[in-house]
Coordinates of C-alpha atoms in Angstrom, one line a residue:
Chain R
M1 CA 0.2 0.0 -0.1
N2 CA 3.0 2.4 0.9
R3 CA 4.2 1.8 -2.8
R4 CA 1.1 2.8 -4.1
A5 CA 0.7 6.0 -2.4
L6 CA 4.5 6.6 -3.5
R7 CA 4.1 5.8 -7.5
K8 CA 0.8 8.1 -6.7
A9 CA 2.8 11.4 -5.0
K10 CA 5.3 10.5 -7.8
N11 CA 2.9 11.0 -10.4
A12 CA 1.4 14.5 -8.9
A13 CA 4.7 15.9 -7.9
F14 CA 5.4 14.9 -11.9
L15 CA 2.2 16.3 -13.0
F16 CA 2.2 19.6 -10.8
L17 CA 5.5 20.3 -12.5
S18 CA 4.4 20.3 -16.2
L19 CA 2.0 22.6 -14.9
V20 CA 4.7 25.1 -14.0
A21 CA 6.5 24.5 -17.0
T22 CA 2.6 25.4 -18.8
M23 CA 2.5 28.5 -16.9
T24 CA 5.6 30.0 -16.6
G25 CA 5.8 29.9 -20.4
L26 CA 2.5 31.5 -20.3
A27 CA 4.0 33.3 -17.9
C28 CA 6.5 34.7 -20.1
L29 CA 4.3 35.6 -23.5
A30 CA 1.8 37.6 -21.3
A31 CA 4.7 39.5 -19.7
I32 CA 6.8 40.4 -22.7
L33 CA 3.1 41.2 -24.7
W34 CA 2.0 43.4 -21.1
T35 CA 5.7 45.2 -21.0
L36 CA 4.9 46.5 -24.8
L37 CA 1.6 47.7 -23.9
S38 CA 3.0 49.6 -21.0
H39 CA 6.2 51.6 -22.2
G40 CA 4.8 51.0 -26.3
I41 CA 0.7 52.7 -25.1
A42 CA 2.4 56.2 -24.6
G43 CA 4.8 56.9 -27.5
M44 CA 1.3 55.7 -29.8
S45 CA 0.4 59.2 -31.1
W46 CA -0.6 60.3 -34.7
H47 CA 3.3 61.5 -34.9
L48 CA 4.1 57.7 -35.1
F49 CA 2.9 57.7 -39.0
A50 CA 3.3 61.3 -39.7
E51 CA 7.4 62.4 -38.8
M52 CA 10.7 60.9 -39.8
T53 CA 12.8 59.6 -36.9
P54 CA 14.5 62.7 -35.4
P55 CA 17.9 63.5 -34.3
P56 CA 19.0 62.2 -30.4
G57 CA 17.4 65.1 -28.7
S58 CA 13.9 65.9 -30.1
K59 CA 10.7 63.9 -31.1
G60 CA 9.7 62.7 -34.1
G61 CA 8.0 59.8 -35.9
L62 CA 8.7 56.5 -37.5
L63 CA 7.6 56.9 -40.7
N64 CA 10.7 56.4 -42.5
A65 CA 11.2 53.3 -41.0
L66 CA 7.4 52.4 -41.4
Y67 CA 7.5 52.8 -44.9
G68 CA 10.9 51.1 -45.1
S69 CA 9.9 47.9 -43.4
G70 CA 6.4 47.4 -45.1
M71 CA 8.4 48.2 -48.8
M72 CA 11.1 45.5 -48.1
T73 CA 9.1 43.1 -46.6
L74 CA 6.4 43.6 -49.2
L75 CA 9.4 43.0 -51.9
G76 CA 10.8 40.3 -50.3
I77 CA 7.1 38.2 -51.0
L78 CA 7.3 39.6 -54.2
I79 CA 10.4 37.8 -54.8
G80 CA 10.2 35.3 -52.7
S81 CA 6.9 33.7 -52.2
P82 CA 6.4 33.1 -56.2
I83 CA 9.8 31.1 -56.3
G84 CA 8.1 29.3 -52.7
V85 CA 5.2 28.8 -54.3
L86 CA 6.5 27.0 -57.8
A87 CA 9.5 25.3 -55.9
G88 CA 6.4 23.6 -53.7
T89 CA 4.6 22.7 -56.9
Y90 CA 7.5 20.7 -58.0
L91 CA 7.9 18.7 -55.3
A92 CA 4.3 18.0 -54.7
E93 CA 3.6 17.6 -58.4
Y94 CA 6.3 16.3 -60.5
G95 CA 8.9 15.5 -58.5
R96 CA 6.8 13.8 -55.6
N97 CA 8.9 10.6 -55.4
S98 CA 12.2 11.6 -56.9
R99 CA 15.4 11.0 -55.0
L100 CA 16.4 15.4 -55.7
S101 CA 12.8 16.1 -54.1
T102 CA 14.1 14.6 -51.2
V103 CA 17.0 16.6 -51.0
I104 CA 15.3 19.6 -51.7
R105 CA 13.0 19.0 -49.1
F106 CA 15.9 18.3 -46.7
I107 CA 17.6 21.6 -47.4
N108 CA 14.3 23.5 -47.1
D109 CA 14.0 22.6 -43.7
V110 CA 17.5 23.0 -42.9
L111 CA 17.0 27.0 -44.4
L112 CA 13.6 27.2 -42.6
S113 CA 15.8 27.1 -39.3
A114 CA 19.5 28.4 -40.1
P115 CA 20.4 31.3 -38.2
S116 CA 18.8 34.8 -40.5
I117 CA 22.2 36.7 -39.8
I118 CA 24.0 34.1 -41.7
I119 CA 21.6 35.2 -44.9
G120 CA 22.2 38.8 -44.1
L121 CA 26.3 37.8 -44.7
F122 CA 25.5 36.2 -47.4
V123 CA 23.8 39.1 -49.4
Y124 CA 26.5 41.2 -48.5
E125 CA 29.1 39.2 -49.7
I126 CA 27.1 38.7 -53.1
V127 CA 25.0 42.4 -53.7
V128 CA 26.5 44.7 -51.5
V129 CA 29.9 44.0 -52.5
R130 CA 29.6 44.2 -55.7
M131 CA 27.5 46.7 -56.2
G132 CA 29.9 48.5 -53.5
H133 CA 27.0 50.1 -50.9
F134 CA 24.1 49.0 -49.0
S135 CA 20.8 49.5 -50.3
A136 CA 17.3 48.5 -49.8
I137 CA 16.9 46.0 -52.3
A138 CA 19.4 43.9 -50.8
G139 CA 17.0 44.1 -47.8
A140 CA 14.7 43.1 -49.6
L141 CA 16.4 40.3 -51.3
A142 CA 17.9 38.6 -48.1
L143 CA 14.0 39.3 -46.5
A144 CA 12.8 37.2 -50.0
I145 CA 15.7 34.1 -49.1
L146 CA 13.9 33.8 -45.9
A147 CA 10.6 33.8 -47.1
I148 CA 11.2 31.3 -50.0
P149 CA 11.6 28.0 -47.4
V150 CA 8.1 29.2 -45.0
T151 CA 6.4 29.4 -48.6
L152 CA 7.5 26.2 -49.9
R153 CA 6.9 24.3 -47.2
T154 CA 3.1 25.4 -46.6
T155 CA 2.7 25.2 -50.3
E156 CA 3.9 21.2 -50.8
D157 CA 1.6 20.4 -47.5
M158 CA -1.8 22.1 -48.6
L159 CA -1.1 20.5 -52.4
N160 CA -0.7 17.3 -50.9
L161 CA -4.1 17.9 -49.3
V162 CA -6.1 18.2 -52.5
P163 CA -7.5 15.4 -53.3
V164 CA -6.5 12.6 -55.7
G165 CA -9.9 12.5 -57.7
M166 CA -10.1 16.3 -58.8
K167 CA -6.2 16.2 -60.1
D168 CA -7.7 12.8 -61.8
S169 CA -10.8 14.4 -63.2
S170 CA -8.5 17.4 -64.8
A171 CA -5.9 15.0 -65.9
A172 CA -9.1 12.8 -67.6
L173 CA -10.8 16.2 -69.2
G174 CA -7.2 15.8 -71.2
A175 CA -5.7 18.9 -69.1
Y176 CA -1.8 19.0 -68.7
P177 CA -0.9 18.9 -65.5
W178 CA 0.3 22.6 -65.9
R179 CA -3.3 23.4 -66.8
T180 CA -4.6 21.2 -63.5
T181 CA -2.3 22.9 -61.1
L182 CA -4.0 26.7 -62.3
S183 CA -7.1 25.8 -63.1
V184 CA -7.4 23.1 -60.0
L185 CA -5.0 22.5 -57.3
Y186 CA -4.4 26.2 -57.0
P187 CA -7.8 27.5 -56.2
A188 CA -8.1 24.5 -54.4
A189 CA -4.9 24.6 -51.9
R190 CA -5.9 28.4 -52.4
S191 CA -6.7 29.4 -48.5
G192 CA -3.8 27.1 -47.4
I193 CA -1.0 29.0 -50.0
V194 CA -2.5 32.3 -48.4
T195 CA -1.6 30.9 -44.7
G196 CA 2.2 30.4 -45.9
L197 CA 2.1 33.9 -47.1
L198 CA 0.8 35.3 -43.9
L199 CA 3.3 33.1 -41.6
A200 CA 6.3 34.2 -44.2
I201 CA 5.3 37.5 -44.2
A202 CA 5.1 37.6 -40.1
R203 CA 8.6 35.9 -40.4
I204 CA 10.8 38.0 -42.2
S205 CA 8.8 41.4 -41.1
G206 CA 10.3 41.4 -37.1
E207 CA 13.7 40.1 -39.1
T208 CA 16.7 42.5 -37.7
A209 CA 20.0 40.4 -38.0
P210 CA 19.6 40.2 -41.7
L211 CA 19.0 44.0 -42.2
L212 CA 21.6 44.9 -40.5
F213 CA 24.3 45.2 -43.3
T214 CA 22.2 45.0 -46.5
A215 CA 19.6 48.1 -45.4
L216 CA 21.7 49.2 -42.7
N217 CA 19.6 52.3 -41.8
N218 CA 18.9 56.0 -43.3
Q219 CA 17.5 58.3 -41.0
F220 CA 15.7 60.4 -43.7
W221 CA 12.9 59.5 -46.0
S222 CA 14.3 57.7 -48.5
T223 CA 12.0 55.5 -51.6
Q224 CA 15.4 54.9 -53.7
L225 CA 15.6 51.2 -53.8
N226 CA 19.3 51.4 -54.6
A227 CA 20.2 53.5 -51.0
P228 CA 19.8 52.3 -47.7
M229 CA 16.7 52.4 -46.3
A230 CA 15.1 52.8 -42.8
N231 CA 13.2 50.2 -41.6
L232 CA 11.3 49.5 -37.8
P233 CA 13.6 46.5 -36.4
V234 CA 17.0 48.2 -37.5
V235 CA 15.7 51.6 -35.9
I236 CA 14.3 49.6 -32.6
F237 CA 17.7 48.4 -32.5
Q238 CA 19.7 51.3 -32.6
F239 CA 17.4 53.4 -30.6
A240 CA 16.5 51.1 -27.4
L241 CA 20.3 50.9 -26.6
S242 CA 20.9 55.1 -27.2
P243 CA 20.8 57.0 -23.8
Y244 CA 18.6 59.5 -24.6
K245 CA 14.9 59.3 -23.8
D246 CA 13.0 60.3 -26.5
W247 CA 15.0 57.9 -28.8
Q248 CA 13.4 54.6 -26.4
D249 CA 10.4 55.6 -26.3
L250 CA 9.8 55.4 -30.3
A251 CA 12.0 51.9 -29.9
W252 CA 8.7 50.7 -27.7
A253 CA 6.3 52.3 -29.5
G254 CA 8.0 50.3 -32.8
A255 CA 8.5 47.6 -31.3
L256 CA 5.1 47.7 -30.2
I257 CA 3.9 47.9 -33.7
I258 CA 5.7 45.0 -35.1
T259 CA 4.4 42.7 -32.1
V260 CA 1.1 43.5 -32.9
T261 CA 1.6 42.9 -36.4
I262 CA 2.8 39.9 -36.7
L263 CA 0.5 38.8 -33.7
I264 CA -2.4 39.9 -35.9
L265 CA -0.7 37.9 -39.2
S266 CA 0.1 34.9 -36.9
I267 CA -3.1 34.1 -35.8
S268 CA -5.5 35.3 -39.0
A269 CA -2.9 32.1 -40.6
R270 CA -4.0 29.9 -37.8
V271 CA -7.6 30.8 -38.0
I272 CA -8.0 30.2 -41.4
L273 CA -6.1 27.0 -41.2
A274 CA -8.5 25.8 -38.5
L275 CA -11.3 26.8 -41.0
L276 CA -9.6 24.9 -43.5
Q277 CA -9.4 21.7 -41.0
A278 CA -13.4 22.0 -39.9
E279 CA -14.7 21.9 -43.9
R280 CA -12.3 19.3 -44.4
G281 CA -14.0 17.8 -41.4
S282 CA -17.4 18.1 -42.6
G283 CA -17.5 18.2 -46.1
R284 CA -16.5 15.3 -47.2
Chain K
M1 CA -17.5 15.2 -80.7
A2 CA -14.2 17.7 -79.7
I3 CA -11.6 17.9 -82.3
I4 CA -8.6 18.5 -81.2
D5 CA -6.5 20.6 -82.8
P6 CA -3.0 20.0 -83.3
R7 CA -2.1 23.3 -83.3
H8 CA -3.4 23.8 -79.9
A9 CA -2.2 20.3 -78.1
A10 CA 1.5 21.9 -79.6
K11 CA 0.8 25.1 -77.7
Q12 CA -0.2 22.9 -74.6
L13 CA 2.8 21.1 -75.1
I14 CA 4.9 24.1 -74.5
Y15 CA 3.1 25.5 -72.0
E16 CA 3.9 22.4 -70.1
R17 CA 7.1 22.6 -70.6
I18 CA 7.6 25.7 -69.0
F19 CA 5.6 25.9 -66.7
R20 CA 7.7 21.8 -65.6
A21 CA 10.5 24.3 -66.2
L22 CA 9.8 27.2 -63.8
T23 CA 9.4 24.7 -60.9
L24 CA 12.2 22.6 -61.4
G25 CA 13.9 25.5 -61.6
A26 CA 12.7 27.3 -58.5
A27 CA 13.1 23.7 -56.7
V28 CA 16.6 23.9 -57.7
L29 CA 16.9 27.2 -56.4
V30 CA 17.0 26.2 -52.8
L31 CA 19.7 24.4 -53.3
L32 CA 22.1 26.8 -55.1
I33 CA 21.3 29.1 -52.0
L34 CA 22.6 27.3 -49.9
G35 CA 25.6 26.4 -51.4
G36 CA 25.8 29.6 -52.0
V37 CA 26.2 30.5 -48.9
A38 CA 28.8 28.1 -48.1
I39 CA 31.1 29.7 -50.9
S40 CA 30.9 33.1 -50.6
L41 CA 31.2 32.7 -47.0
A42 CA 34.2 30.1 -47.3
R43 CA 35.4 33.1 -50.2
G44 CA 35.1 35.9 -47.3
A45 CA 36.1 34.3 -45.1
W46 CA 39.5 33.1 -46.6
P47 CA 42.0 36.2 -45.5
A48 CA 41.3 35.5 -42.5
I49 CA 41.9 31.3 -42.8
S50 CA 44.8 31.9 -44.7
H51 CA 46.2 34.7 -42.1
F52 CA 45.4 32.8 -39.2
G53 CA 45.1 29.3 -39.8
F54 CA 44.2 27.2 -37.4
S55 CA 45.0 29.3 -34.6
F56 CA 42.1 31.6 -35.5
V57 CA 39.8 28.7 -33.7
T58 CA 41.9 28.1 -30.5
R59 CA 43.1 32.0 -29.3
E60 CA 41.0 33.8 -27.6
I61 CA 42.7 37.1 -28.5
W62 CA 40.1 39.8 -30.4
N63 CA 42.0 43.4 -30.9
P64 CA 41.1 45.5 -33.8
V65 CA 43.9 47.8 -33.2
T66 CA 46.7 45.4 -33.7
D67 CA 44.8 42.8 -36.1
E68 CA 44.7 39.8 -34.2
Y69 CA 41.4 38.2 -34.0
G70 CA 40.5 35.0 -32.5
A71 CA 37.0 33.2 -32.6
L72 CA 38.1 31.7 -28.9
A73 CA 35.3 33.7 -27.2
P74 CA 32.9 34.0 -29.4
I75 CA 32.7 30.0 -29.7
Y76 CA 32.9 29.4 -25.9
G77 CA 29.9 32.1 -25.5
T78 CA 27.9 30.5 -28.3
V79 CA 27.9 27.2 -26.5
V80 CA 27.9 27.8 -22.5
T81 CA 25.1 30.7 -23.5
S82 CA 23.3 27.7 -25.6
L83 CA 24.3 24.6 -23.5
I84 CA 22.3 27.0 -20.6
A85 CA 19.5 27.7 -22.6
M86 CA 19.1 23.9 -23.0
L87 CA 19.5 23.2 -19.3
L88 CA 16.3 25.2 -18.9
A89 CA 14.2 24.5 -22.0
V90 CA 14.0 21.0 -22.5
P91 CA 12.9 20.1 -18.6
A92 CA 10.4 23.0 -19.4
G93 CA 9.7 21.9 -23.2
F94 CA 8.9 18.4 -21.8
G95 CA 6.3 19.2 -19.4
I96 CA 4.5 21.3 -21.6
A97 CA 3.9 19.1 -24.3
L98 CA 3.2 17.0 -21.3
F99 CA 0.4 18.8 -20.0
L100 CA -0.7 19.8 -23.8
T101 CA -0.6 15.8 -24.4
E102 CA -1.9 14.5 -21.3
L103 CA -3.7 17.2 -18.3
C104 CA -4.9 19.5 -20.3
P105 CA -8.6 19.8 -20.8
P106 CA -9.2 19.5 -24.7
L107 CA -11.6 22.4 -24.4
L108 CA -8.3 24.1 -23.5
K109 CA -5.7 22.3 -25.3
R110 CA -5.9 24.9 -28.7
P111 CA -5.8 28.0 -26.9
I112 CA -2.7 26.9 -24.8
G113 CA -1.3 25.2 -27.8
V114 CA -1.5 28.8 -29.9
A115 CA -0.3 30.9 -27.3
V116 CA 2.8 28.7 -27.1
E117 CA 3.3 28.6 -31.2
L118 CA 2.8 32.7 -30.7
L119 CA 5.5 32.3 -28.1
A120 CA 7.5 31.3 -31.4
A121 CA 6.3 34.2 -33.5
V122 CA 7.3 36.6 -31.4
P123 CA 10.7 38.6 -33.3
S124 CA 13.8 38.3 -31.4
I125 CA 14.2 42.2 -30.9
I126 CA 11.3 41.7 -28.9
F127 CA 12.8 39.7 -26.8
G128 CA 16.4 41.6 -27.0
I129 CA 14.8 44.5 -25.7
W130 CA 12.6 43.0 -23.0
G131 CA 15.4 40.7 -22.2
L132 CA 17.3 44.3 -21.3
F133 CA 14.7 46.5 -20.2
V134 CA 13.1 44.2 -18.2
L135 CA 14.1 40.6 -17.5
A136 CA 18.0 41.2 -16.6
P137 CA 16.8 43.9 -13.4
V138 CA 15.0 41.2 -12.1
L139 CA 17.6 38.5 -12.4
Q140 CA 20.0 41.6 -11.0
R141 CA 18.2 41.9 -8.4
H142 CA 16.6 38.4 -7.0
T143 CA 18.3 36.1 -8.9
Q144 CA 21.9 36.2 -9.3
P145 CA 22.6 37.9 -5.3
W146 CA 21.1 34.5 -4.3
L147 CA 22.9 32.4 -6.9
I148 CA 26.5 34.4 -5.6
A149 CA 25.1 33.7 -2.1
H150 CA 24.3 30.2 -1.9
L151 CA 26.3 28.5 -4.8
G152 CA 29.4 31.0 -5.1
H153 CA 31.3 28.8 -2.2
V154 CA 30.7 25.5 -3.4
P155 CA 33.4 24.0 -4.5
F156 CA 33.8 23.2 -8.2
I157 CA 30.4 24.9 -9.3
G158 CA 31.1 28.0 -7.2
N159 CA 33.6 29.9 -10.0
L160 CA 30.6 29.6 -12.0
F161 CA 28.5 32.4 -9.6
K162 CA 31.4 34.6 -8.2
G163 CA 31.6 38.3 -9.3
P164 CA 29.4 41.3 -9.1
P165 CA 25.7 40.7 -10.1
F166 CA 25.9 43.0 -13.5
G167 CA 22.1 42.1 -14.9
I168 CA 23.9 41.5 -18.7
G169 CA 25.6 39.0 -19.2
V170 CA 25.7 34.9 -19.9
L171 CA 23.5 33.4 -18.0
T172 CA 21.0 36.1 -18.6
A173 CA 21.6 35.4 -22.5
G174 CA 20.9 31.9 -21.6
V175 CA 17.9 32.3 -20.3
V176 CA 16.8 34.7 -22.3
L177 CA 17.4 32.0 -25.2
A178 CA 16.4 29.3 -23.5
I179 CA 12.7 31.1 -23.2
M180 CA 13.3 31.9 -27.3
V181 CA 13.4 28.1 -27.8
L182 CA 10.9 26.4 -25.5
P183 CA 8.4 26.9 -27.8
F184 CA 10.1 25.1 -30.7
I185 CA 10.9 22.3 -28.2
A186 CA 7.7 22.5 -27.0
A187 CA 5.7 22.1 -29.9
T188 CA 7.9 19.4 -31.7
M189 CA 7.8 17.4 -28.8
R190 CA 4.0 17.5 -28.4
D191 CA 3.8 16.8 -32.2
V192 CA 6.0 13.8 -31.7
F193 CA 4.0 12.3 -28.8
D194 CA 0.4 12.8 -30.8
T195 CA 2.6 10.2 -32.7
V196 CA 2.7 7.7 -30.2
P197 CA 0.1 5.0 -30.6
P198 CA -3.0 5.3 -28.1
M199 CA -2.8 1.7 -27.9
L200 CA 0.0 1.3 -26.2
K201 CA -0.8 4.2 -24.3
E202 CA -4.1 2.2 -23.1
S203 CA -2.1 -0.7 -22.7
G204 CA 0.0 0.8 -19.7
Y205 CA -3.0 2.4 -18.0
G206 CA -4.8 -1.1 -18.0
L207 CA -1.8 -2.0 -16.5
G208 CA -2.8 0.2 -13.5
A209 CA 0.4 2.5 -14.3
T210 CA -0.4 6.3 -13.3
T211 CA 0.2 8.9 -15.8
W212 CA 3.5 10.0 -15.1
E213 CA 4.5 6.2 -15.2
V214 CA 2.9 5.7 -18.9
M215 CA 4.8 8.8 -19.8
W216 CA 8.3 8.1 -18.7
N217 CA 8.0 4.4 -19.7
V218 CA 5.5 3.8 -22.5
V219 CA 5.8 7.5 -24.2
V220 CA 9.4 8.8 -24.1
P221 CA 11.1 5.2 -25.0
H222 CA 8.5 5.1 -28.2
S223 CA 9.4 8.7 -29.2
R224 CA 13.3 8.4 -28.3
V225 CA 13.9 10.1 -31.5
G226 CA 11.7 12.3 -32.1
I227 CA 12.6 14.0 -28.6
V228 CA 16.3 14.2 -29.5
G229 CA 15.8 15.9 -33.0
G230 CA 13.1 18.0 -30.9
M231 CA 16.2 18.9 -28.9
M232 CA 18.6 19.4 -31.9
L233 CA 16.2 21.7 -33.4
G234 CA 15.7 24.5 -30.5
L235 CA 19.7 24.1 -30.0
G236 CA 20.1 24.4 -34.3
R237 CA 17.9 27.7 -33.1
A238 CA 19.9 28.8 -30.5
L239 CA 22.9 28.5 -31.6
G240 CA 22.4 30.9 -34.7
E241 CA 19.8 33.8 -32.8
T242 CA 21.6 36.8 -32.6
M243 CA 19.3 39.7 -31.9
A244 CA 18.0 39.1 -28.2
V245 CA 21.7 38.2 -27.2
T246 CA 23.3 41.3 -29.0
F247 CA 21.0 43.4 -26.3
V248 CA 21.9 41.1 -23.1
I249 CA 25.3 39.3 -23.2
G250 CA 27.1 42.9 -22.9
N251 CA 29.6 42.6 -25.8
A252 CA 33.0 41.2 -23.8
H253 CA 35.7 39.6 -26.3
R254 CA 36.8 37.2 -22.9
I255 CA 36.3 33.9 -21.9
S256 CA 35.4 34.3 -17.9
S257 CA 35.1 32.0 -15.7
S258 CA 31.7 33.1 -14.2
L259 CA 28.6 32.8 -15.7
L260 CA 27.3 36.4 -14.0
A261 CA 30.0 37.8 -16.1
P262 CA 29.9 39.9 -19.6
G263 CA 30.5 37.9 -22.9
T264 CA 30.3 37.4 -26.5
T265 CA 28.6 35.1 -29.0
I266 CA 30.1 34.6 -32.6
S267 CA 26.4 36.2 -33.7
S268 CA 26.3 39.0 -31.6
A269 CA 30.5 39.8 -32.8
I270 CA 28.8 40.3 -36.3
A271 CA 25.6 41.8 -35.4
N272 CA 27.6 44.4 -33.4
E273 CA 31.1 45.1 -35.4
F274 CA 30.4 44.1 -39.1
T275 CA 29.3 47.5 -40.1
E276 CA 31.8 49.2 -38.3
A277 CA 34.6 46.5 -38.7
V278 CA 37.6 48.4 -40.8
G279 CA 39.9 47.0 -43.2
D280 CA 39.7 43.4 -45.5
L281 CA 41.1 41.1 -41.6
Y282 CA 38.9 42.7 -39.6
T283 CA 35.6 42.3 -42.2
S284 CA 37.0 38.9 -42.9
S285 CA 37.3 37.7 -39.8
L286 CA 34.1 38.1 -38.7
I287 CA 32.5 36.9 -41.6
A288 CA 35.1 33.5 -41.4
L289 CA 33.0 33.8 -37.7
G290 CA 29.7 33.7 -39.8
L291 CA 31.3 30.2 -41.8
L292 CA 31.8 28.6 -38.6
L293 CA 28.3 29.3 -37.3
F294 CA 27.1 28.2 -40.7
L295 CA 29.0 24.8 -40.3
I296 CA 28.3 24.3 -36.7
T297 CA 24.6 24.9 -37.0
F298 CA 23.9 23.2 -39.8
T299 CA 25.3 20.0 -38.7
V300 CA 22.8 20.3 -35.2
I301 CA 19.8 21.6 -38.1
A302 CA 20.8 18.6 -40.3
A303 CA 21.0 16.3 -37.2
A304 CA 17.9 17.0 -35.8
Q305 CA 15.8 17.0 -38.9
A306 CA 16.9 13.8 -40.2
M307 CA 16.1 12.5 -36.9
L308 CA 12.3 13.9 -37.2
R309 CA 12.4 12.9 -41.0
R310 CA 11.9 8.8 -39.4
L311 CA 8.9 10.0 -38.0
E312 CA 6.1 11.2 -40.2
R313 CA 5.8 14.8 -41.9
G314 CA 3.7 16.3 -40.7
G315 CA 2.1 19.8 -38.9
F316 CA 3.8 22.9 -39.6
A317 CA 6.3 24.3 -40.2
V318 CA 7.1 26.4 -36.6

């Protein structure tokens, strides 16, 4: 009987510890969000969206950084996602079981977790050194390389979920695979592929390390793609570590904006996926 | 009765070839990117490698004035911060996965799972400023004095907890990294535990085993490979993490016996110094650091993927 009590006590202890671990994880998320809200909300005003990043000791906004981040993220997605989607199509349709596809899947999963600073160094070597200066286009390229693995993986997974019957019906009508892919598979997997795009945007819009030595930063308004461009993450990095209160406040405001944007993107991606699964579960 | 127009058919075939070539090209590009990364880093690092030779990885000195560089301090910092992160995050991640698969009420399973995944979506720079302005002062005021008072005099491990509580330093970087990799480890372990056939678990319960005994004697042995794979994936993330560490490690190019002292890591050294590096040898040494990081993380992540690959491919890119 004693032994049984011991086993039960051990069980209770470990289950309690697992509860503690979960609470700790959730508490970390809550603490981070709380910090961002309490520090960032004070800096929220229309100035943020109307004025440029200021010199030390004066007030200003984040307009040039917001524009730069938006621009480079957009370009990164425009360059990276078609490559990811096409490559995912190859893996799911043409080379499903080939050895090449196995290797590409493996390498893609490695790239998915590869340190982003390495991608920054790579783009520095092949673009910045050649051009001779930092530029927005180099930053966008670095972000594009980070977007490829995410879109590739989701596209392949989503195309694999399309019922084989649909593909076969299209083939039976005499359609070539390209026609089937464009007219049947992509529409059927549309919300899944959009989810991949949202996840990719969420992934790259907060990246700092790959922009440090590609896009650098710019204190002024610039829309030129072959010149350094301001961007939110690098501005946050610079301003947060500065001794000036105005800069630090702007850093917190920027951090709040970036986190809220990314959390909204991630949550919508998950909502779309949940809806998709519910649809698939009921409407068979 | 439809009549197939031969010109139409020929055109279709051309489109098919073009589309196929496009998808193949995009897929091969993924390989080219990885190859390009390796080659360009090796080329950029060559001046430093040829100048310092093997001593680059064995020397602690890092002096831009005399143009002498050794990677030992950043390597040490990278390894130690990642080890601290793993020591904290692996048990916690295991606990969260256990909670989600065995303990959690079904109604809460999804919200808690999503919350854990959202923690993974928070960008690393946010962990950085939070670590610097919130976590570091807390550690400085409460945790570090306690460690110094209670563990500072213990033989052998005492040296790890000596010196003043700076707040920022190797230990703090390890703690921030632990929080960052926690969701990756927890999510992978949860997915791995979910692949254990319910029949096996039910058999355990049928024999009268407690939840913990089923977990430890049935689920863990069955998902051994996946657990190690998840840990390695977390380790790969921790080794390469840049911004969060740069904020809280203190950026000092030296190896200190105390975990409370400032240090540096490969990635934070690159992030801090690259744009300010003057001179070819300085830049090249930083790229050589990048090459080292690439080789280390590539090995770890590839091993992790190889292990996880044995399990069913499923779930999403976390």
